[in-house]
Short mmCIF file of N, CA and C in Angstrom, two decimals:
data_model
loop_
_atom_site.label_atom_id
_atom_site.label_comp_id
_atom_site.label_asym_id
_atom_site.label_seq_id
_atom_site.Cartn_x
_atom_site.Cartn_y
_atom_site.Cartn_z
N UNK A 25 17.74 -0.84 -49.74
CA UNK A 25 17.92 -1.00 -51.18
C UNK A 25 16.72 -1.71 -51.79
N UNK A 26 16.32 -2.80 -51.13
CA UNK A 26 15.23 -3.57 -51.64
C UNK A 26 13.94 -2.74 -51.67
N UNK A 27 13.64 -2.13 -50.54
CA UNK A 27 12.40 -1.32 -50.43
C UNK A 27 12.46 -0.08 -51.28
N UNK A 28 13.66 0.51 -51.43
CA UNK A 28 13.77 1.83 -52.15
C UNK A 28 13.91 1.63 -53.66
N UNK A 29 14.54 0.56 -54.13
CA UNK A 29 14.79 0.46 -55.55
C UNK A 29 14.14 -0.75 -56.22
N UNK A 30 14.19 -1.89 -55.62
CA UNK A 30 13.75 -3.09 -56.29
C UNK A 30 12.25 -3.27 -56.27
N UNK A 31 11.66 -3.20 -55.07
CA UNK A 31 10.17 -3.44 -55.00
C UNK A 31 9.40 -2.40 -55.74
N UNK A 32 9.72 -1.07 -55.66
CA UNK A 32 8.93 -0.11 -56.41
C UNK A 32 8.95 -0.38 -57.93
N UNK A 33 9.95 -0.97 -58.46
CA UNK A 33 10.06 -1.15 -59.90
C UNK A 33 9.60 -2.57 -60.31
N UNK A 34 9.96 -3.58 -59.56
CA UNK A 34 9.60 -4.95 -59.93
C UNK A 34 8.33 -5.42 -59.23
N UNK A 35 7.86 -4.62 -58.28
CA UNK A 35 6.66 -5.03 -57.56
C UNK A 35 6.94 -6.26 -56.74
N UNK A 36 5.95 -7.12 -56.70
CA UNK A 36 6.09 -8.36 -55.90
C UNK A 36 6.10 -9.58 -56.82
N UNK A 37 6.87 -9.49 -57.94
CA UNK A 37 6.97 -10.59 -58.87
C UNK A 37 7.55 -11.80 -58.17
N UNK A 38 7.06 -12.96 -58.46
CA UNK A 38 7.63 -14.22 -57.90
C UNK A 38 8.95 -14.49 -58.57
N UNK A 39 9.90 -15.00 -57.80
CA UNK A 39 11.24 -15.23 -58.29
C UNK A 39 11.33 -16.02 -59.56
N UNK A 40 10.47 -17.03 -59.67
CA UNK A 40 10.53 -17.93 -60.83
C UNK A 40 10.00 -17.28 -62.15
N UNK A 41 9.31 -16.14 -62.01
CA UNK A 41 8.74 -15.46 -63.20
C UNK A 41 9.57 -14.25 -63.66
N UNK A 42 10.58 -13.88 -62.96
CA UNK A 42 11.42 -12.75 -63.34
C UNK A 42 12.33 -13.19 -64.50
N UNK A 43 12.35 -12.40 -65.54
CA UNK A 43 13.15 -12.70 -66.72
C UNK A 43 14.19 -11.61 -66.92
N UNK A 44 15.14 -11.86 -67.81
CA UNK A 44 16.19 -10.90 -68.08
C UNK A 44 15.69 -9.51 -68.49
N UNK A 45 14.65 -9.39 -69.31
CA UNK A 45 14.13 -8.03 -69.65
C UNK A 45 13.61 -7.29 -68.43
N UNK A 46 13.11 -8.01 -67.44
CA UNK A 46 12.70 -7.35 -66.19
C UNK A 46 13.84 -6.69 -65.44
N UNK A 47 14.96 -7.41 -65.42
CA UNK A 47 16.18 -6.89 -64.74
C UNK A 47 16.71 -5.73 -65.58
N UNK A 48 16.74 -5.87 -66.89
CA UNK A 48 17.26 -4.78 -67.77
C UNK A 48 16.38 -3.55 -67.61
N UNK A 49 15.04 -3.72 -67.46
CA UNK A 49 14.13 -2.59 -67.26
C UNK A 49 14.40 -1.90 -65.94
N UNK A 50 14.74 -2.67 -64.91
CA UNK A 50 15.10 -2.04 -63.62
C UNK A 50 16.34 -1.19 -63.75
N UNK A 51 17.36 -1.72 -64.45
CA UNK A 51 18.58 -0.94 -64.66
C UNK A 51 18.31 0.32 -65.46
N UNK A 52 17.42 0.20 -66.44
CA UNK A 52 17.12 1.36 -67.29
C UNK A 52 16.35 2.44 -66.51
N UNK A 53 15.43 1.98 -65.63
CA UNK A 53 14.67 2.96 -64.85
C UNK A 53 15.51 3.66 -63.79
N UNK A 54 16.58 3.00 -63.35
CA UNK A 54 17.50 3.60 -62.37
C UNK A 54 18.71 4.24 -63.05
N UNK A 55 18.69 4.42 -64.33
CA UNK A 55 19.88 4.94 -65.08
C UNK A 55 20.27 6.36 -64.58
N UNK A 56 19.32 7.13 -64.08
CA UNK A 56 19.66 8.47 -63.66
C UNK A 56 20.52 8.48 -62.39
N UNK A 57 20.59 7.39 -61.71
CA UNK A 57 21.50 7.28 -60.54
C UNK A 57 22.24 5.91 -60.68
N UNK A 58 23.27 5.96 -61.46
CA UNK A 58 23.96 4.72 -61.90
C UNK A 58 24.57 3.96 -60.75
N UNK A 59 25.17 4.59 -59.78
CA UNK A 59 25.78 3.91 -58.66
C UNK A 59 24.71 3.14 -57.88
N UNK A 60 23.54 3.74 -57.65
CA UNK A 60 22.49 3.06 -56.94
C UNK A 60 21.95 1.92 -57.80
N UNK A 61 21.87 2.08 -59.13
CA UNK A 61 21.45 1.02 -59.99
C UNK A 61 22.38 -0.18 -59.89
N UNK A 62 23.66 0.10 -59.89
CA UNK A 62 24.66 -1.03 -59.73
C UNK A 62 24.50 -1.70 -58.35
N UNK A 63 24.27 -0.92 -57.32
CA UNK A 63 24.08 -1.54 -56.00
C UNK A 63 22.82 -2.39 -55.96
N UNK A 64 21.77 -1.87 -56.52
CA UNK A 64 20.50 -2.69 -56.57
C UNK A 64 20.72 -3.94 -57.40
N UNK A 65 21.46 -3.82 -58.48
CA UNK A 65 21.73 -4.98 -59.34
C UNK A 65 22.51 -6.02 -58.57
N UNK A 66 23.49 -5.61 -57.81
CA UNK A 66 24.28 -6.56 -57.00
C UNK A 66 23.39 -7.31 -55.97
N UNK A 67 22.47 -6.58 -55.35
CA UNK A 67 21.56 -7.18 -54.41
C UNK A 67 20.66 -8.16 -55.14
N UNK A 68 20.11 -7.78 -56.27
CA UNK A 68 19.23 -8.60 -57.04
C UNK A 68 19.94 -9.86 -57.51
N UNK A 69 21.17 -9.72 -58.02
CA UNK A 69 21.92 -10.87 -58.45
C UNK A 69 22.12 -11.88 -57.33
N UNK A 70 22.44 -11.37 -56.13
CA UNK A 70 22.61 -12.26 -54.97
C UNK A 70 21.30 -12.91 -54.61
N UNK A 71 20.23 -12.18 -54.65
CA UNK A 71 18.89 -12.76 -54.34
C UNK A 71 18.59 -13.90 -55.29
N UNK A 72 18.88 -13.76 -56.57
CA UNK A 72 18.58 -14.84 -57.53
C UNK A 72 19.57 -15.98 -57.39
N UNK A 73 20.80 -15.72 -57.02
CA UNK A 73 21.74 -16.82 -56.72
C UNK A 73 21.21 -17.65 -55.57
N UNK A 74 20.71 -16.98 -54.51
CA UNK A 74 20.18 -17.71 -53.37
C UNK A 74 18.88 -18.41 -53.75
N UNK A 75 18.06 -17.83 -54.64
CA UNK A 75 16.83 -18.48 -55.07
C UNK A 75 17.17 -19.81 -55.77
N UNK A 76 18.28 -19.88 -56.49
CA UNK A 76 18.69 -21.09 -57.13
C UNK A 76 19.16 -22.10 -56.08
N UNK A 77 19.93 -21.64 -55.08
CA UNK A 77 20.40 -22.52 -54.03
C UNK A 77 19.26 -23.10 -53.23
N UNK A 78 18.25 -22.27 -52.96
CA UNK A 78 17.09 -22.69 -52.15
C UNK A 78 16.01 -23.39 -52.93
N UNK A 79 16.20 -23.53 -54.24
CA UNK A 79 15.26 -24.30 -55.08
C UNK A 79 14.08 -23.52 -55.64
N UNK A 80 14.11 -22.19 -55.54
CA UNK A 80 13.03 -21.38 -56.11
C UNK A 80 13.17 -21.18 -57.63
N UNK A 81 14.39 -21.37 -58.09
CA UNK A 81 14.64 -21.28 -59.53
C UNK A 81 15.60 -22.42 -59.92
N UNK A 82 15.49 -22.91 -61.13
CA UNK A 82 16.45 -23.95 -61.57
C UNK A 82 17.87 -23.38 -61.66
N UNK A 83 18.84 -24.24 -61.47
CA UNK A 83 20.25 -23.80 -61.54
C UNK A 83 20.55 -23.16 -62.89
N UNK A 84 21.36 -22.12 -62.87
CA UNK A 84 21.80 -21.46 -64.08
C UNK A 84 20.77 -20.55 -64.76
N UNK A 85 19.74 -20.17 -64.00
CA UNK A 85 18.68 -19.32 -64.62
C UNK A 85 18.64 -17.93 -64.02
N UNK A 86 19.73 -17.47 -63.46
CA UNK A 86 19.76 -16.13 -62.87
C UNK A 86 19.47 -15.11 -63.95
N UNK A 87 18.37 -14.35 -63.86
CA UNK A 87 18.05 -13.36 -64.89
C UNK A 87 18.98 -12.16 -64.95
N UNK A 88 19.84 -12.05 -63.98
CA UNK A 88 20.82 -10.95 -63.99
C UNK A 88 21.99 -11.23 -64.92
N UNK A 89 22.12 -12.51 -65.27
CA UNK A 89 23.22 -12.94 -66.15
C UNK A 89 23.10 -12.20 -67.50
N UNK A 90 24.19 -11.67 -67.96
CA UNK A 90 24.30 -10.96 -69.26
C UNK A 90 23.57 -9.62 -69.28
N UNK A 91 23.18 -9.13 -68.13
CA UNK A 91 22.66 -7.74 -68.05
C UNK A 91 23.83 -6.88 -67.59
N UNK A 92 24.25 -5.92 -68.38
CA UNK A 92 25.45 -5.15 -68.02
C UNK A 92 25.16 -4.15 -66.90
N UNK A 93 26.22 -3.95 -66.09
CA UNK A 93 26.14 -2.88 -65.07
C UNK A 93 26.69 -1.62 -65.70
N UNK A 94 26.42 -0.49 -65.02
CA UNK A 94 26.97 0.77 -65.50
C UNK A 94 28.41 0.90 -65.08
N UNK A 95 29.24 1.58 -65.87
CA UNK A 95 30.62 1.72 -65.51
C UNK A 95 30.77 2.51 -64.19
N UNK A 96 31.73 2.13 -63.38
CA UNK A 96 31.89 2.87 -62.11
C UNK A 96 32.32 4.27 -62.36
N UNK A 97 31.75 5.20 -61.57
CA UNK A 97 32.13 6.61 -61.67
C UNK A 97 33.36 6.85 -60.84
N UNK A 98 33.83 8.07 -60.92
CA UNK A 98 34.98 8.44 -60.09
C UNK A 98 34.50 8.64 -58.65
N UNK A 99 35.24 8.09 -57.75
CA UNK A 99 34.89 8.22 -56.34
C UNK A 99 35.37 9.57 -55.84
N UNK A 100 34.67 10.14 -54.90
CA UNK A 100 35.02 11.37 -54.25
C UNK A 100 36.15 11.08 -53.27
N UNK A 101 37.22 11.81 -53.37
CA UNK A 101 38.33 11.63 -52.44
C UNK A 101 38.41 12.83 -51.53
N UNK A 102 38.50 12.58 -50.25
CA UNK A 102 38.61 13.66 -49.31
C UNK A 102 40.06 14.04 -49.12
N UNK A 103 40.26 15.30 -48.86
CA UNK A 103 41.62 15.82 -48.61
C UNK A 103 42.04 15.48 -47.21
N UNK A 104 43.24 14.87 -47.07
CA UNK A 104 43.70 14.50 -45.76
C UNK A 104 44.38 15.72 -45.12
N UNK A 105 44.63 15.67 -43.81
CA UNK A 105 45.17 16.80 -43.07
C UNK A 105 46.49 17.29 -43.65
N UNK A 106 47.41 16.35 -43.99
CA UNK A 106 48.69 16.77 -44.55
C UNK A 106 48.51 17.59 -45.83
N UNK A 107 47.63 17.16 -46.66
CA UNK A 107 47.40 17.84 -47.93
C UNK A 107 46.84 19.25 -47.66
N UNK A 108 45.93 19.31 -46.70
CA UNK A 108 45.31 20.62 -46.36
C UNK A 108 46.37 21.60 -45.84
N UNK A 109 47.27 21.09 -45.03
CA UNK A 109 48.37 21.95 -44.48
C UNK A 109 49.20 22.44 -45.63
N UNK A 110 49.53 21.58 -46.64
CA UNK A 110 50.36 22.02 -47.77
C UNK A 110 49.61 23.07 -48.60
N UNK A 111 48.31 22.89 -48.77
CA UNK A 111 47.51 23.86 -49.54
C UNK A 111 47.58 25.21 -48.89
N UNK A 112 47.35 25.25 -47.54
CA UNK A 112 47.35 26.54 -46.85
C UNK A 112 48.74 27.19 -46.85
N UNK A 113 49.80 26.35 -46.76
CA UNK A 113 51.15 26.93 -46.82
C UNK A 113 51.40 27.54 -48.19
N UNK A 114 50.97 26.89 -49.21
CA UNK A 114 51.14 27.44 -50.57
C UNK A 114 50.35 28.72 -50.76
N UNK A 115 49.12 28.78 -50.20
CA UNK A 115 48.32 29.97 -50.25
C UNK A 115 48.99 31.12 -49.53
N UNK A 116 49.55 30.85 -48.38
CA UNK A 116 50.29 31.88 -47.56
C UNK A 116 51.48 32.37 -48.36
N UNK A 117 52.20 31.46 -49.01
CA UNK A 117 53.36 31.88 -49.81
C UNK A 117 52.94 32.78 -50.98
N UNK A 118 51.86 32.42 -51.65
CA UNK A 118 51.37 33.27 -52.75
C UNK A 118 50.95 34.64 -52.26
N UNK A 119 50.29 34.68 -51.11
CA UNK A 119 49.82 35.99 -50.58
C UNK A 119 51.04 36.82 -50.14
N UNK A 120 52.08 36.20 -49.61
CA UNK A 120 53.27 36.93 -49.21
C UNK A 120 54.00 37.50 -50.43
N UNK A 121 53.88 36.84 -51.57
CA UNK A 121 54.49 37.33 -52.81
C UNK A 121 53.61 38.31 -53.53
N UNK A 122 52.43 38.62 -52.95
CA UNK A 122 51.52 39.56 -53.53
C UNK A 122 50.71 38.98 -54.70
N UNK A 123 50.54 37.66 -54.70
CA UNK A 123 49.76 37.05 -55.76
C UNK A 123 48.62 36.22 -55.16
N UNK A 124 47.74 36.85 -54.43
CA UNK A 124 46.64 36.05 -53.85
C UNK A 124 45.65 35.56 -54.89
N UNK A 125 45.25 34.33 -54.73
CA UNK A 125 44.21 33.78 -55.57
C UNK A 125 44.65 33.42 -56.99
N UNK A 126 45.95 33.29 -57.26
CA UNK A 126 46.36 32.88 -58.62
C UNK A 126 46.42 31.41 -58.72
#
């Protein structure tokens, strides 16, 4: 995530020089893949929280603060075996009644 999303956009900026517009720009540049933007944002937020703990940034200066994440999309749900069996039974019933593919 860091090598793929954060470094190509933010470069090698020092932690103390990153500002909120830099984080907002990262989110905007990754807008075409919102789930990945949110994941990168989570990593970045944690990095800046740790930067505060380790003394690289003053407390309460996380630039991710007040930068909105994208709304979560619908997750892909896989069909479980029982559901697949029911689907095929229903299809067989429809075919037996002479209504295939309705």
